[in-house]
């Protein structure tokens, strides 16, 4: 442990050789080998220390030890030795172990031979090693030893490995799992260097697709996709992935397989379309992440041919959520509703098969799911005029089941806009009246507190004027028990064996939800205006109008009373008063606005939404161009002699890829230069710079260290430390640096969240002249959050829900020299790598104000929400705030810092 922490302890070596080396204890021997692996075996000039000869005899004895364990661990230790002076005397003993009776020793002896052969002077030490290993491989029976022998040939003598493989093609499916995995690795390596050879290897891969090992068939499928674009090969790989999806119980495995299917969907959509029903079988898993991923893949594979099957499968899943009581049934049902909604928008003809089933969930206890259903119904009733009558009839029948205010508001809007015939308008008015109950909402007792309280009374859902304040019942309504004059909500009625209260609107309004009251007033107004057009009888219209006015006046009276905790808000009051005035005095222009303009605005909103979705699909499409001087292979002029059908298909696919430019990759060398960070100054004795490579879950630092002095630097060490959710994987080792020479040092750092991390440290070294250690402090490396977040989309409802739930908020004041609101918004979008959720039509015009929502998702699944609110001042400058919300503190702070930095750095 002291050695690992940087201590040298050279004085202990002789003591260990004298007293520890002879020990027969297995644990002591294992620790001894670890110690020998760590200690410095060479001097400052790179020569082996003379005392190291002392351990050679002990190692030779261990290699001839009667105990198999001692032999095996010693052979494994030799795999980590780089000093040829120590290894050379041991070679006869190592080779003798290749024929030992125990497989544990043979497999470690093969690894030892491989590591020695790979040394700079290894080929001189073991001239005929490949021949010996090939001979051992032919007679070996142990799977692990065979795997190690083949790996040695694959690494050190690739031609021999290929010959061995091609002479035993028929027996490959019978080989062990470990050996089959190395075979696949060899095939990948060979085909990467020589793509023309892949035809003979693809047959081997396809034969391995029927292997009993799941790991092998998974690797087979991945190898097949990477080597071939032939439809037969892609279909075989997709089938393999679908089989793994069904057979594996581990959720992590299923998620990985779904990722592979998603990649296939992107590059080979036409083949994956036929596999959509196999993919949908993964919905049988109870895990929500798996279900979400499965639905996302399926929705992008929908075509007119398979839409009916897909919708049928989704309907069955919706019914299952109704019959079983699982923990997250509501959330899963919401996902299914959104998926069916998406299907119905793309293919309107299927809407009629699902809309009635989904309307059963308008009264769902999961409010988010019910909102999705009512939004779906609102869109379908506009895009499918043939379904209007059936949807309105069903909505009026099920309206009393709705319990959420937001769902009620949307349903009322549908009733007000799409009840067109006389019977529909009358049914709409009757439904609203029933759900409001008797009017007024409360009455004032003329006798006051002196009322006779001895009369028997029943506790009912009501509001009554008395000396006591109203109480709140379990269903959210106000109630009291009194003999004073009171107005009761219609009592509960028995419907299909369960108690149902028809007064859902009344219950919600009595809790003080006057926005819903305002929506009720607007809906009644629209229905009365429509009734004037379709009802020839004037007295009937007047009667309905007077009842609507009574409802509105009762709501105003309730809102201005002192018996609710909060009075009616000004906006709702003004809107209800406007409705009253409108019913008392109607003009043609006003009628047109209320009965036509609302619908026109909704149609425009749907068109904008469709346009945005189309643009997103176009943006996702791969745009690739072929170069004018690219080589063209004329497939029809090629010799087909000896080529299989799979190879012929592959040739065609490769030609297509070349023609469309799919093989061309843009290498942005300038971007690489931007990632080089200077760590020390030019005047420092040691110059260091780092090239930062950011993968999703780890960061690789390639540090170049240059000795700028005329002296040899000893024990030079790069010491790094991290701040934030970063973790150094391993401590870089010590090096000796010759005068004016350089060294590449690599450091791996694991990342666990999107919090901005800082890597800091120093370079420590010794010189022969100065005994003290010299320290050069390095510049800090700040890890950019932009490497971890990417633009994403979500529904407005989901955005608002997350905005309300997330507890971390960072508020950044706008401070910029940009004077145009849209230009500033575009600058923020570009700087933060986020997606603007606000529709372009909502940002049109020049009113001096702008509000927009931005959204992004991190590679760790974290959501980042941003709201930009701007106002243009009289002097032309922009003011306002950018508010960031997230579930974790790190992403909110990091994004805030990024925005603060970027908005100040903008030039006019």
PDB file of N, CA and C in Angstrom, residues 616 619-620 696 785-794 828-837 853-859 862-865 891 895:
ATOM      1  N   UNK A 616     -38.969  18.788 -37.822  1.00  0.00           N
ATOM      2  CA  UNK A 616     -38.101  17.954 -36.968  1.00  0.00           C
ATOM      3  C   UNK A 616     -37.716  16.665 -37.675  1.00  0.00           C
ATOM      4  N   UNK A 619     -35.110  17.514 -40.153  1.00  0.00           N
ATOM      5  CA  UNK A 619     -33.824  17.802 -39.509  1.00  0.00           C
ATOM      6  C   UNK A 619     -33.115  16.523 -39.095  1.00  0.00           C
ATOM      7  N   UNK A 620     -33.904  15.493 -38.697  1.00  0.00           N
ATOM      8  CA  UNK A 620     -33.307  14.226 -38.266  1.00  0.00           C
ATOM      9  C   UNK A 620     -32.778  13.421 -39.443  1.00  0.00           C
ATOM     10  N   UNK A 696     -19.616   9.811 -23.048  1.00  0.00           N
ATOM     11  CA  UNK A 696     -20.796  10.076 -22.226  1.00  0.00           C
ATOM     12  C   UNK A 696     -20.520   9.929 -20.732  1.00  0.00           C
ATOM     13  N   UNK A 785     -20.525  21.664 -19.497  1.00  0.00           N
ATOM     14  CA  UNK A 785     -21.821  20.973 -19.416  1.00  0.00           C
ATOM     15  C   UNK A 785     -22.390  20.708 -20.802  1.00  0.00           C
ATOM     16  N   UNK A 786     -21.963  21.507 -21.807  1.00  0.00           N
ATOM     17  CA  UNK A 786     -22.509  21.340 -23.152  1.00  0.00           C
ATOM     18  C   UNK A 786     -22.150  19.978 -23.760  1.00  0.00           C
ATOM     19  N   UNK A 787     -21.137  19.332 -23.213  1.00  0.00           N
ATOM     20  CA  UNK A 787     -20.769  18.007 -23.715  1.00  0.00           C
ATOM     21  C   UNK A 787     -21.750  16.934 -23.268  1.00  0.00           C
ATOM     22  N   UNK A 788     -22.636  17.266 -22.339  1.00  0.00           N
ATOM     23  CA  UNK A 788     -23.508  16.251 -21.747  1.00  0.00           C
ATOM     24  C   UNK A 788     -24.988  16.479 -21.998  1.00  0.00           C
ATOM     25  N   UNK A 789     -25.361  17.647 -22.518  1.00  0.00           N
ATOM     26  CA  UNK A 789     -26.792  17.857 -22.766  1.00  0.00           C
ATOM     27  C   UNK A 789     -27.034  17.995 -24.262  1.00  0.00           C
ATOM     28  N   UNK A 790     -28.202  17.570 -24.677  1.00  0.00           N
ATOM     29  CA  UNK A 790     -28.574  17.640 -26.090  1.00  0.00           C
ATOM     30  C   UNK A 790     -30.022  18.099 -26.202  1.00  0.00           C
ATOM     31  N   UNK A 791     -30.378  18.774 -27.303  1.00  0.00           N
ATOM     32  CA  UNK A 791     -31.756  19.267 -27.460  1.00  0.00           C
ATOM     33  C   UNK A 791     -32.750  18.108 -27.433  1.00  0.00           C
ATOM     34  N   UNK A 792     -33.899  18.357 -26.841  1.00  0.00           N
ATOM     35  CA  UNK A 792     -34.949  17.330 -26.770  1.00  0.00           C
ATOM     36  C   UNK A 792     -36.302  18.022 -26.802  1.00  0.00           C
ATOM     37  N   UNK A 793     -37.335  17.260 -27.023  1.00  0.00           N
ATOM     38  CA  UNK A 793     -38.688  17.814 -27.067  1.00  0.00           C
ATOM     39  C   UNK A 793     -39.559  17.134 -26.014  1.00  0.00           C
ATOM     40  N   UNK A 794     -40.552  17.864 -25.551  1.00  0.00           N
ATOM     41  CA  UNK A 794     -41.560  17.283 -24.654  1.00  0.00           C
ATOM     42  C   UNK A 794     -42.839  18.084 -24.818  1.00  0.00           C
ATOM     43  N   UNK A 828     -29.120  32.446 -27.123  1.00  0.00           N
ATOM     44  CA  UNK A 828     -29.207  31.594 -25.921  1.00  0.00           C
ATOM     45  C   UNK A 828     -29.407  30.135 -26.318  1.00  0.00           C
ATOM     46  N   UNK A 829     -30.260  29.885 -27.327  1.00  0.00           N
ATOM     47  CA  UNK A 829     -30.509  28.517 -27.789  1.00  0.00           C
ATOM     48  C   UNK A 829     -29.210  27.892 -28.297  1.00  0.00           C
ATOM     49  N   UNK A 830     -28.453  28.661 -29.073  1.00  0.00           N
ATOM     50  CA  UNK A 830     -27.194  28.154 -29.628  1.00  0.00           C
ATOM     51  C   UNK A 830     -26.149  27.936 -28.530  1.00  0.00           C
ATOM     52  N   UNK A 831     -26.114  28.849 -27.562  1.00  0.00           N
ATOM     53  CA  UNK A 831     -25.097  28.770 -26.504  1.00  0.00           C
ATOM     54  C   UNK A 831     -25.360  27.617 -25.537  1.00  0.00           C
ATOM     55  N   UNK A 832     -26.635  27.315 -25.302  1.00  0.00           N
ATOM     56  CA  UNK A 832     -26.972  26.292 -24.301  1.00  0.00           C
ATOM     57  C   UNK A 832     -27.291  24.930 -24.904  1.00  0.00           C
ATOM     58  N   UNK A 833     -27.290  24.847 -26.251  1.00  0.00           N
ATOM     59  CA  UNK A 833     -27.560  23.568 -26.922  1.00  0.00           C
ATOM     60  C   UNK A 833     -28.937  23.027 -26.519  1.00  0.00           C
ATOM     61  N   UNK A 834     -29.946  23.912 -26.529  1.00  0.00           N
ATOM     62  CA  UNK A 834     -31.296  23.523 -26.114  1.00  0.00           C
ATOM     63  C   UNK A 834     -32.276  23.676 -27.269  1.00  0.00           C
ATOM     64  N   UNK A 835     -33.458  23.136 -27.068  1.00  0.00           N
ATOM     65  CA  UNK A 835     -34.507  23.172 -28.074  1.00  0.00           C
ATOM     66  C   UNK A 835     -35.606  24.125 -27.626  1.00  0.00           C
ATOM     67  N   UNK A 836     -36.036  25.004 -28.520  1.00  0.00           N
ATOM     68  CA  UNK A 836     -37.127  25.939 -28.195  1.00  0.00           C
ATOM     69  C   UNK A 836     -38.460  25.230 -28.407  1.00  0.00           C
ATOM     70  N   UNK A 837     -39.234  25.110 -27.325  1.00  0.00           N
ATOM     71  CA  UNK A 837     -40.538  24.438 -27.403  1.00  0.00           C
ATOM     72  C   UNK A 837     -41.650  25.377 -27.848  1.00  0.00           C
ATOM     73  N   UNK A 853     -39.998  28.926 -23.904  1.00  0.00           N
ATOM     74  CA  UNK A 853     -39.548  27.790 -23.099  1.00  0.00           C
ATOM     75  C   UNK A 853     -38.517  26.975 -23.870  1.00  0.00           C
ATOM     76  N   UNK A 854     -37.428  26.605 -23.206  1.00  0.00           N
ATOM     77  CA  UNK A 854     -36.375  25.791 -23.814  1.00  0.00           C
ATOM     78  C   UNK A 854     -36.249  24.490 -23.017  1.00  0.00           C
ATOM     79  N   UNK A 855     -35.817  23.435 -23.715  1.00  0.00           N
ATOM     80  CA  UNK A 855     -35.741  22.125 -23.057  1.00  0.00           C
ATOM     81  C   UNK A 855     -34.552  21.347 -23.606  1.00  0.00           C
ATOM     82  N   UNK A 856     -33.886  20.633 -22.718  1.00  0.00           N
ATOM     83  CA  UNK A 856     -32.792  19.739 -23.116  1.00  0.00           C
ATOM     84  C   UNK A 856     -32.739  18.572 -22.144  1.00  0.00           C
ATOM     85  N   UNK A 857     -32.075  17.517 -22.571  1.00  0.00           N
ATOM     86  CA  UNK A 857     -31.960  16.312 -21.735  1.00  0.00           C
ATOM     87  C   UNK A 857     -30.491  15.915 -21.688  1.00  0.00           C
ATOM     88  N   UNK A 858     -30.034  15.494 -20.512  1.00  0.00           N
ATOM     89  CA  UNK A 858     -28.640  15.102 -20.380  1.00  0.00           C
ATOM     90  C   UNK A 858     -28.480  13.627 -20.694  1.00  0.00           C
ATOM     91  N   UNK A 859     -27.230  13.190 -20.888  1.00  0.00           N
ATOM     92  CA  UNK A 859     -26.976  11.770 -21.172  1.00  0.00           C
ATOM     93  C   UNK A 859     -27.307  10.895 -19.969  1.00  0.00           C
ATOM     94  N   UNK A 862     -31.277  13.440 -17.082  1.00  0.00           N
ATOM     95  CA  UNK A 862     -31.763  14.595 -16.327  1.00  0.00           C
ATOM     96  C   UNK A 862     -32.424  15.591 -17.283  1.00  0.00           C
ATOM     97  N   UNK A 863     -33.472  16.253 -16.796  1.00  0.00           N
ATOM     98  CA  UNK A 863     -34.187  17.246 -17.602  1.00  0.00           C
ATOM     99  C   UNK A 863     -33.713  18.645 -17.230  1.00  0.00           C
ATOM    100  N   UNK A 864     -33.524  19.479 -18.247  1.00  0.00           N
ATOM    101  CA  UNK A 864     -33.153  20.882 -18.027  1.00  0.00           C
ATOM    102  C   UNK A 864     -34.230  21.761 -18.650  1.00  0.00           C
ATOM    103  N   UNK A 865     -34.875  22.574 -17.818  1.00  0.00           N
ATOM    104  CA  UNK A 865     -35.949  23.465 -18.271  1.00  0.00           C
ATOM    105  C   UNK A 865     -35.484  24.906 -18.159  1.00  0.00           C
ATOM    106  N   UNK A 891     -27.083  20.756 -12.523  1.00  0.00           N
ATOM    107  CA  UNK A 891     -27.428  21.193 -13.871  1.00  0.00           C
ATOM    108  C   UNK A 891     -27.965  22.619 -13.877  1.00  0.00           C
ATOM    109  N   UNK A 895     -25.802  25.393 -15.946  1.00  0.00           N
ATOM    110  CA  UNK A 895     -26.439  26.114 -17.052  1.00  0.00           C
ATOM    111  C   UNK A 895     -26.480  27.616 -16.788  1.00  0.00           C
TER     112      UNK A 895
END
